[in-house]
PDB file of C-alpha atoms in Angstrom:
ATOM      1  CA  UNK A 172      89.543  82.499   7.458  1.00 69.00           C
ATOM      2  CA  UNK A 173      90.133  79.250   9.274  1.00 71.00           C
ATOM      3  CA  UNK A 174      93.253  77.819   6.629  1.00 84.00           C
ATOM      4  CA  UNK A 175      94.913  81.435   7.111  1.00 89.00           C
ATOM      5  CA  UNK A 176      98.013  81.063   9.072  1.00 91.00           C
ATOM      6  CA  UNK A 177      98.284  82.955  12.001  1.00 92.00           C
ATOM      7  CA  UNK A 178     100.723  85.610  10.309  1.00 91.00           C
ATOM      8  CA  UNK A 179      98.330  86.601   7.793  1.00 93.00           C
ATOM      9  CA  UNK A 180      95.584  86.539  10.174  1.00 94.00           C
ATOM     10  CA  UNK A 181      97.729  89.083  12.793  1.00 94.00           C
ATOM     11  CA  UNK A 182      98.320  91.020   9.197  1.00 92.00           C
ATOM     12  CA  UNK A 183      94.614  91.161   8.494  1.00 94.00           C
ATOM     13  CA  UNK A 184      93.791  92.336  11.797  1.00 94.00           C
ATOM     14  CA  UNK A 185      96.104  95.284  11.955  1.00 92.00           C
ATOM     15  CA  UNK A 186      94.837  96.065   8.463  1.00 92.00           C
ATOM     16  CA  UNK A 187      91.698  96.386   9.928  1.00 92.00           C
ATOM     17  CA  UNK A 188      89.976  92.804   9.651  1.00 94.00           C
ATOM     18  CA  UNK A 189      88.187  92.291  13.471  1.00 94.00           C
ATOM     19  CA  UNK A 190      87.259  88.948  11.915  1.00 95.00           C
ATOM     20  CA  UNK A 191      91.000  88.232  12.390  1.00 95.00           C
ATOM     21  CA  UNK A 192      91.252  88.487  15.715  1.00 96.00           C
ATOM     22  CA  UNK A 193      88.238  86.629  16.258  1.00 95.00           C
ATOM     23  CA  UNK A 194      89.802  83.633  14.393  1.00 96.00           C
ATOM     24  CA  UNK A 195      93.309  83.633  16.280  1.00 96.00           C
ATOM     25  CA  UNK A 196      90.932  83.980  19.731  1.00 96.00           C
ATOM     26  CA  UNK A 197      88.772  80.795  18.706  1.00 95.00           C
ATOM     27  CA  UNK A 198      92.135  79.144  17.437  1.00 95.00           C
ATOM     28  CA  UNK A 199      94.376  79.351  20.313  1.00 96.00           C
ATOM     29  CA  UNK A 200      91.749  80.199  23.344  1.00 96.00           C
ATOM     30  CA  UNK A 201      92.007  76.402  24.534  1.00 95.00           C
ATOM     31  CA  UNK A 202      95.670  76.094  25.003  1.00 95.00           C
ATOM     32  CA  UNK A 203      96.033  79.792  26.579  1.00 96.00           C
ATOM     33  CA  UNK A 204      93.192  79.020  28.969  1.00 96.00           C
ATOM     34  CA  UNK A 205      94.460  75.689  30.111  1.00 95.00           C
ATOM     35  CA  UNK A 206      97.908  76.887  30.377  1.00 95.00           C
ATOM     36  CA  UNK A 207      96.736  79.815  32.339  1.00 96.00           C
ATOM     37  CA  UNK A 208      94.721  77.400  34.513  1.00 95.00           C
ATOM     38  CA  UNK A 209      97.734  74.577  35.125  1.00 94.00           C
ATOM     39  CA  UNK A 210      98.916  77.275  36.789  1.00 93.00           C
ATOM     40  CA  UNK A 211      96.814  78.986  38.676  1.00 93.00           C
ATOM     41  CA  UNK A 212      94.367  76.361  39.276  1.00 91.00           C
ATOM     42  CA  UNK A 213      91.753  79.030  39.769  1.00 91.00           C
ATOM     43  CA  UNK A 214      88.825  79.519  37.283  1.00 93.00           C
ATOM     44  CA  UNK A 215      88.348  83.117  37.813  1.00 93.00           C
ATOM     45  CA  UNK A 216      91.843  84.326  38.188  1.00 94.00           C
ATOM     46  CA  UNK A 217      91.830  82.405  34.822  1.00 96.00           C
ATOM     47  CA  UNK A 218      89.217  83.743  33.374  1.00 96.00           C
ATOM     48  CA  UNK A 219      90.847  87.417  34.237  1.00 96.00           C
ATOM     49  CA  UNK A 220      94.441  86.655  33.163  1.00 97.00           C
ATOM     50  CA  UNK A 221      93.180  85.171  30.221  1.00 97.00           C
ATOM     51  CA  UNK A 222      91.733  88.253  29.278  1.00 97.00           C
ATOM     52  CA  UNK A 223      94.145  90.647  30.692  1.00 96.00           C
ATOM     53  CA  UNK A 224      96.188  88.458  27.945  1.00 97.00           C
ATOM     54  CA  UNK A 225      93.997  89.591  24.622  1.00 97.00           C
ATOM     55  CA  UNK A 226      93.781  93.311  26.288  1.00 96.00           C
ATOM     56  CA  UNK A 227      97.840  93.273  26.000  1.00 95.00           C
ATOM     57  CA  UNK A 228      97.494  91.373  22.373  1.00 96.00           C
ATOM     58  CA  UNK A 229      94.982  93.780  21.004  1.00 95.00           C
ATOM     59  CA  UNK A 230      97.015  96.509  22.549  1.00 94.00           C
ATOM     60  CA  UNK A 231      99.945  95.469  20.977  1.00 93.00           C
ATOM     61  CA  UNK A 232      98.602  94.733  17.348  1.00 93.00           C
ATOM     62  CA  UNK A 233      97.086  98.017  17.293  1.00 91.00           C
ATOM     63  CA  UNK A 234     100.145 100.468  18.168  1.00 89.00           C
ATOM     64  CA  UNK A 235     101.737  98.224  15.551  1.00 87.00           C
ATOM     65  CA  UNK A 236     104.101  97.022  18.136  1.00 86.00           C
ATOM     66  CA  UNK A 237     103.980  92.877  17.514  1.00 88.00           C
ATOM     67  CA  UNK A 238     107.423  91.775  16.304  1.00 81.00           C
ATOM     68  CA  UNK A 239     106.956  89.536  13.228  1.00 70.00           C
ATOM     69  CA  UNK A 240     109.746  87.569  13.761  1.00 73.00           C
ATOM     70  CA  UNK A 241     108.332  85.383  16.641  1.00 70.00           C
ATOM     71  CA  UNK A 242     105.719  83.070  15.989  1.00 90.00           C
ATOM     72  CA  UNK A 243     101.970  84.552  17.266  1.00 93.00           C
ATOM     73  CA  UNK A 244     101.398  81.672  19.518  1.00 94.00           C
ATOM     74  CA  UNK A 245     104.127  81.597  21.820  1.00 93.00           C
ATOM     75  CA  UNK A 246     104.137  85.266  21.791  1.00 94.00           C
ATOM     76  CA  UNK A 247     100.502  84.967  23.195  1.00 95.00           C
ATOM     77  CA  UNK A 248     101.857  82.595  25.983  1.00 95.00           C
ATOM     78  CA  UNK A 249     104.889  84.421  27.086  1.00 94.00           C
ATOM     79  CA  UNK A 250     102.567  87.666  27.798  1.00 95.00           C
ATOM     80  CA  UNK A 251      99.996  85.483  29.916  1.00 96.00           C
ATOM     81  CA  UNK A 252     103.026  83.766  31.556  1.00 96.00           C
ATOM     82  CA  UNK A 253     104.004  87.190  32.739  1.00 96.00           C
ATOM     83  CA  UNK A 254     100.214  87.863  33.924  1.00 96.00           C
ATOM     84  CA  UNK A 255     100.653  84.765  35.778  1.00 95.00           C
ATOM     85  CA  UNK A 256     104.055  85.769  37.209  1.00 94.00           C
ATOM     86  CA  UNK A 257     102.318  89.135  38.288  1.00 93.00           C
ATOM     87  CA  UNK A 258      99.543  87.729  39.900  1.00 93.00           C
ATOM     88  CA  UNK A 259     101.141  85.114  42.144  1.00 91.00           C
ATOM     89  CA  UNK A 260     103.902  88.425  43.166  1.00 89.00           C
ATOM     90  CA  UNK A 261     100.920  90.678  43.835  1.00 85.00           C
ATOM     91  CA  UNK A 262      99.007  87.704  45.576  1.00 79.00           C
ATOM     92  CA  UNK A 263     102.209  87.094  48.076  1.00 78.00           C
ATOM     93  CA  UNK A 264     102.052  90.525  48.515  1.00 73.00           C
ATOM     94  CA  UNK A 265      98.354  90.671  49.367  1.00 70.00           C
ATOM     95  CA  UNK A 266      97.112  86.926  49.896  1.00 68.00           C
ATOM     96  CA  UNK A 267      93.638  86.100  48.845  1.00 67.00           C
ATOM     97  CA  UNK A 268      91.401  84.115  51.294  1.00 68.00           C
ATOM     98  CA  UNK A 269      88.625  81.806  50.144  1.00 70.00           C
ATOM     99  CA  UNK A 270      85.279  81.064  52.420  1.00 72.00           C
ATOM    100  CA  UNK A 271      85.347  77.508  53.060  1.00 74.00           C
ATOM    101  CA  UNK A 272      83.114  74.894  54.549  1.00 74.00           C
ATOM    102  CA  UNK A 273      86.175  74.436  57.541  1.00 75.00           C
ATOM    103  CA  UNK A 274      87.660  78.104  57.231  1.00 74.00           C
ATOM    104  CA  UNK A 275      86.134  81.830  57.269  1.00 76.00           C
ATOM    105  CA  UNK A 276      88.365  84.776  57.288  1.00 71.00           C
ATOM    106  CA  UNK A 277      86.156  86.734  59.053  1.00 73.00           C
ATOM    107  CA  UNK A 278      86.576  83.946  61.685  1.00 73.00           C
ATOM    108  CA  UNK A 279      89.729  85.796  62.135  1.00 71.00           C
ATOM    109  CA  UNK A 280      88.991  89.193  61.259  1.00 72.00           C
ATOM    110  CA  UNK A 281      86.090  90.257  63.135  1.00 68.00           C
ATOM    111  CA  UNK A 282      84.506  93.939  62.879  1.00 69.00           C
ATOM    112  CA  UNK A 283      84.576  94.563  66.572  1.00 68.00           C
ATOM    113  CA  UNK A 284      82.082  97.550  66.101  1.00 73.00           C
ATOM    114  CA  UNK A 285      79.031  96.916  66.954  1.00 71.00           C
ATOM    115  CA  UNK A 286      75.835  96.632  64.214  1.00 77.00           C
ATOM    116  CA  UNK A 287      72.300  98.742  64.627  1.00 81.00           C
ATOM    117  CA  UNK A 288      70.875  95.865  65.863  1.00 80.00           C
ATOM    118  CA  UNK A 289      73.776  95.084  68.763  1.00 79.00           C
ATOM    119  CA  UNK A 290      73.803  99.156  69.616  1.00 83.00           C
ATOM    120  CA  UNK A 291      70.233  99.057  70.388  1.00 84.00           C
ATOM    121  CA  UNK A 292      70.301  95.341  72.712  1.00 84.00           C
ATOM    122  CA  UNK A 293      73.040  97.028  74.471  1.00 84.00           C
ATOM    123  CA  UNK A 294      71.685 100.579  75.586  1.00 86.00           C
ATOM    124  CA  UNK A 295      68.562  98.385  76.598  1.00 85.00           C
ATOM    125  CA  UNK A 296      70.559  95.783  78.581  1.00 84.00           C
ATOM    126  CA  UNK A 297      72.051  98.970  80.139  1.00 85.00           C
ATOM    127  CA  UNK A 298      68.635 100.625  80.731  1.00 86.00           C
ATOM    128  CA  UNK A 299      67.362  97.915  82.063  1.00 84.00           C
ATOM    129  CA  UNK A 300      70.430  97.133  84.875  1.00 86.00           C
ATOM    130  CA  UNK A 301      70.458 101.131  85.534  1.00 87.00           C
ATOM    131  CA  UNK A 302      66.523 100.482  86.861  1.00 87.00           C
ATOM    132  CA  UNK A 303      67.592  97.485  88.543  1.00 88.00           C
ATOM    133  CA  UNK A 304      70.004  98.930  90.341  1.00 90.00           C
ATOM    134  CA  UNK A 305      67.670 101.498  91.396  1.00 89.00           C
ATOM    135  CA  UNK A 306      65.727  98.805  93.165  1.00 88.00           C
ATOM    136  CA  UNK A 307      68.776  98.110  95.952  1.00 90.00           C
ATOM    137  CA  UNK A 308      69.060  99.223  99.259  1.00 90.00           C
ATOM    138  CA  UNK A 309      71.051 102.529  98.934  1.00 91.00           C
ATOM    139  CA  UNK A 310      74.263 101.437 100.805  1.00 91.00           C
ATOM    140  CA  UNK A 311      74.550  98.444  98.310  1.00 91.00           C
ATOM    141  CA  UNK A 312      73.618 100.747  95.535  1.00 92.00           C
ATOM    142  CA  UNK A 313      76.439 103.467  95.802  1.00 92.00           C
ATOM    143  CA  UNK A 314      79.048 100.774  96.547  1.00 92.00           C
ATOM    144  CA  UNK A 315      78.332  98.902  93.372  1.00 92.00           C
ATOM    145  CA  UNK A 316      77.774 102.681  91.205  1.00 92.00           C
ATOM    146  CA  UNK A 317      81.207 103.481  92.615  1.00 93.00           C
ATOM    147  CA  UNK A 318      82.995 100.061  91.645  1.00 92.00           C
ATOM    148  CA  UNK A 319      81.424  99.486  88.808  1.00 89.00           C
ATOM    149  CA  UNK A 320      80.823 103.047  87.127  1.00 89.00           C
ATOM    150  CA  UNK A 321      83.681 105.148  89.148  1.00 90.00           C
ATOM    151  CA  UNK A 322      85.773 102.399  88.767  1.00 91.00           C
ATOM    152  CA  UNK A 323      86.692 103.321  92.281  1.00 92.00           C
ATOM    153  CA  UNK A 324      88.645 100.690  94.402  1.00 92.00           C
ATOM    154  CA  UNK A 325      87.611  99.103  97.592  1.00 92.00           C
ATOM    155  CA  UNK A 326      89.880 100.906  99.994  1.00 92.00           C
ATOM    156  CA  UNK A 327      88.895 104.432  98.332  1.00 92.00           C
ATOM    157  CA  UNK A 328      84.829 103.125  98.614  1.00 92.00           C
ATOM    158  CA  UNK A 329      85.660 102.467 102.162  1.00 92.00           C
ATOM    159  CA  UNK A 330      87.267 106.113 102.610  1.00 92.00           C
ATOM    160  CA  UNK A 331      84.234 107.601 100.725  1.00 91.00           C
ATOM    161  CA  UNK A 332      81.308 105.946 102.722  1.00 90.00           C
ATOM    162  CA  UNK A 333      83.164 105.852 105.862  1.00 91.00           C
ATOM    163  CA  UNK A 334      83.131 102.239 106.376  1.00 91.00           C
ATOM    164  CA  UNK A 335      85.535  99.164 106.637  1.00 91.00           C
ATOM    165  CA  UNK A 336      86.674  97.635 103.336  1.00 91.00           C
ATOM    166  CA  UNK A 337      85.159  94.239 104.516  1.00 91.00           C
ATOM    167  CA  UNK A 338      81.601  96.433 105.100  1.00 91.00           C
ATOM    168  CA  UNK A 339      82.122  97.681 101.511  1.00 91.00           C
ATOM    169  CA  UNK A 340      83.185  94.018 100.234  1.00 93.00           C
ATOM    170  CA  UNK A 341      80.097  92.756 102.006  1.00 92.00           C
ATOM    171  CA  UNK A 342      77.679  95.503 100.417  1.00 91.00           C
ATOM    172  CA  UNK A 343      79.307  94.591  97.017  1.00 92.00           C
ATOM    173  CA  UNK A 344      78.138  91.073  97.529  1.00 92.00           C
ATOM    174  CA  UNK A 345      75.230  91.577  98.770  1.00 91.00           C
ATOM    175  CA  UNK A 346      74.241  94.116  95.996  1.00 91.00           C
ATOM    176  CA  UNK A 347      75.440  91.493  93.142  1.00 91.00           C
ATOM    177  CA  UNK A 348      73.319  88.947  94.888  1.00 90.00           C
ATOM    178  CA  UNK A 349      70.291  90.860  95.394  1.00 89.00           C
ATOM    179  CA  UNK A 350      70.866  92.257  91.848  1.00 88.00           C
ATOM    180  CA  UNK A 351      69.933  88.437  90.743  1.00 88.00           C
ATOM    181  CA  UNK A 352      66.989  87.769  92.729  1.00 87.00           C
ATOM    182  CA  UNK A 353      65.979  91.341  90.936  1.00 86.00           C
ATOM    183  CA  UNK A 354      66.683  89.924  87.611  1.00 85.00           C
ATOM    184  CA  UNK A 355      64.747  86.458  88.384  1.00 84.00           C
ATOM    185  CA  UNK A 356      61.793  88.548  89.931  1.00 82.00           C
ATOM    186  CA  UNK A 357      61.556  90.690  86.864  1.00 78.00           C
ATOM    187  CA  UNK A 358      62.353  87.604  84.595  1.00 76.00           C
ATOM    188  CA  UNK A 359      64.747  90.098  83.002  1.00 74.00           C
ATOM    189  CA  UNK A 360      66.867  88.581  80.049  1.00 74.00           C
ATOM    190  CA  UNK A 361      70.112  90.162  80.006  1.00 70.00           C
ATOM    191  CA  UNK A 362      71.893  89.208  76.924  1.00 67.00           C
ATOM    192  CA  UNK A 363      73.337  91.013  73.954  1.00 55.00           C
TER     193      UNK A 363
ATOM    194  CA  UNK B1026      89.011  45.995  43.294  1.00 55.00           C
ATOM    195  CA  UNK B1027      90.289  49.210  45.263  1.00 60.00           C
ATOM    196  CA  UNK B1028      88.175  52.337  44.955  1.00 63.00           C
ATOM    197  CA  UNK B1029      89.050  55.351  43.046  1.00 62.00           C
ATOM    198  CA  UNK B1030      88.824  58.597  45.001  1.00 62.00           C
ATOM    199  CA  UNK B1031      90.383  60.749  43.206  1.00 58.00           C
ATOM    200  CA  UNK B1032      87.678  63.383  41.369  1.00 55.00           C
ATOM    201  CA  UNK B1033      87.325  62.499  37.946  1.00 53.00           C
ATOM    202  CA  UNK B1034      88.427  65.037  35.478  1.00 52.00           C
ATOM    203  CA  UNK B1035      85.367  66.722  33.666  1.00 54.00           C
ATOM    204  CA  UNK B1036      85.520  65.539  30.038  1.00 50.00           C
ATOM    205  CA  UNK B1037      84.730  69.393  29.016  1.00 60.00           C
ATOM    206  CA  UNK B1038      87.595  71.086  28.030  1.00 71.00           C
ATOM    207  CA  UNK B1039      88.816  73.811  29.766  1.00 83.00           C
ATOM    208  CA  UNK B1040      88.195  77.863  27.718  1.00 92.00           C
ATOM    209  CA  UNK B1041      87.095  81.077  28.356  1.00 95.00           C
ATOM    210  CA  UNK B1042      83.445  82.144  28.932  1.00 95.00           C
ATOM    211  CA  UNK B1043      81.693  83.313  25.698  1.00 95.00           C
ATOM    212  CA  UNK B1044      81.357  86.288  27.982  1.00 95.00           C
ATOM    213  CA  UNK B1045      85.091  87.084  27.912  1.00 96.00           C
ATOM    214  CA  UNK B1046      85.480  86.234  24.623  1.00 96.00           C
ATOM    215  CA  UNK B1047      82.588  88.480  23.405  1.00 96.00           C
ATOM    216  CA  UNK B1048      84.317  91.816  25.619  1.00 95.00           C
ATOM    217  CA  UNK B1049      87.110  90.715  23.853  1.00 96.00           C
ATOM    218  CA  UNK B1050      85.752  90.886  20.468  1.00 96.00           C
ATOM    219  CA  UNK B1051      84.231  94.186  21.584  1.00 95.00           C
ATOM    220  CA  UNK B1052      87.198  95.895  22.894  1.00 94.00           C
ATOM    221  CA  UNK B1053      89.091  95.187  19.912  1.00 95.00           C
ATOM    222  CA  UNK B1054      86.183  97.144  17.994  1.00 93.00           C
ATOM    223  CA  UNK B1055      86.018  99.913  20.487  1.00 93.00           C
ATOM    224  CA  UNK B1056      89.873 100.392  20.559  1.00 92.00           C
ATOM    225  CA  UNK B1057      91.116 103.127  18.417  1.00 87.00           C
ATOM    226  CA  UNK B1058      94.971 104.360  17.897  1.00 85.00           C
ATOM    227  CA  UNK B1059      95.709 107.332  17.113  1.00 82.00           C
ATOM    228  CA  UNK B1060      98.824 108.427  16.012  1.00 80.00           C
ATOM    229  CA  UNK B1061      99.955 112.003  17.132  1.00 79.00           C
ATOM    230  CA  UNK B1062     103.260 113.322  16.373  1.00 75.00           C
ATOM    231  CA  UNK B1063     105.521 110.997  18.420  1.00 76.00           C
ATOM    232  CA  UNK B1064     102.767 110.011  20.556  1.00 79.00           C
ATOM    233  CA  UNK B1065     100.348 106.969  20.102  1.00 77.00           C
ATOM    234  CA  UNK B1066      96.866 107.881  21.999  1.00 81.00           C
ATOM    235  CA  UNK B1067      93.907 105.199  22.632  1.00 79.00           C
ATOM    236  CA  UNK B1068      90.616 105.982  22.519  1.00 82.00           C
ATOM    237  CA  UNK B1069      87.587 103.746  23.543  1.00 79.00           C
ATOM    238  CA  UNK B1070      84.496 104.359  21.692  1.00 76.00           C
ATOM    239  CA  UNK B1071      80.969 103.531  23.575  1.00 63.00           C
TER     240      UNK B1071
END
């Protein structure tokens, strides 16, 4: 099998002979590979349009569609040339991204959803500030509910409680600094 | 003398996994045409 040229050997294969094909693979593998691989200087991408290459050769042989008249060799490396054209069009399209020691993609594209784990810290961070909040003096407490969870402004707290908008600056202080003291007293850790 | 710091080319050659070339080998075995008519069908046998 191994003195057959290559056109007897593509002959014997669409006669039937697997053994043929097996022969022109082991002959030629090296230089499509490596040609392949100047190229894309990828190992796997090889390893993928080097096969993609065989698919289209096997493909080929079978439908009884190889052209005799060219030589099998360069035949082989004018489809995988193609494969290589193809993936470097598809790969401006869609550009591939490898982890790196200095680089992560998902550096820059984070999944800003939240994970099981997250979901639960943060309704217990929120649990645990609700019962805090509890703890203030009730003037502090519904100026900091209605800033905070009205998203109300200063002038309309004012209006609301019937106080000065210093008075309901001053109670907003006063609630965010006795809302600390709370947190040290309770060594409460407040962190997602 | 200067150091070299360029990585030194692997003395194995560069080919294909046995892996590939084995589905290869395969594929060609499962790959049947069939000739209908005008049409040419494939069919992959398990």
């Amino acid at each position: 099998m191994e003195q057959l040229q290559d056109s007897q050997l593509v002959r014997n294969y669409i006669a039937g002979n697997e053994q043929a094909l097996e022969a022109l693979i082991y002959r030629h593998k090296q230089r499509v590979y490596s040609f392949i691989y100047s190229k894309v200087l990828d190992r796997d991408v090889t390893e993928d349009i080097f096969q993609d290459t065989f698919i289209k050769v096997i493909r080929t042989l079978k439908r009884g569609r190889y052209n005799e008249e060219g030589k099998f060799l360069p035949w082989v490396m004018r489809i995988s040339h193609n494969l290589v054209i193809d993936h470097f069009r598809r790969n401006t399209r869609m550009p591939k991204f490898e982890e790196r020691d200095d680089f992560s993609i998902f550096s820059v594209l984070g999944d800003s959803s939240l994970n099981a784990e997250r979901k639960m810290i943060k309704a217990q961070v929120e649990e645990d500030v609700k019962e805090l909040i509890n703890e203030l003096p009730s003037d502090q407490r519904d100026v900091l509910v209605m800033r905070i969870y009205k998203d109300m402004s200063f002038k309309e707290i004012a209006e609301q409680t019937d106080v000065s908008i210093n008075t309901a600056l001053g109670r907003m202080r006063y609630a965010l600094i006795n809302l600390r003291k709370l947190v040290e007293k309770h060594n409460i850790i407040l962190t997602e | 003398m200067a150091n070299v710091y360029s990585e030194q080319l692997s003395d194995q050659k560069l080919g294909p996994k046995d892996e590939t070339i084995s589905f290869l080998l395969n594929y060609s075995k499962a790959l049947s045409v069939i000739n209908c008519e005008r049409l040419q069908l494939e069919s992959i046998l398990n």
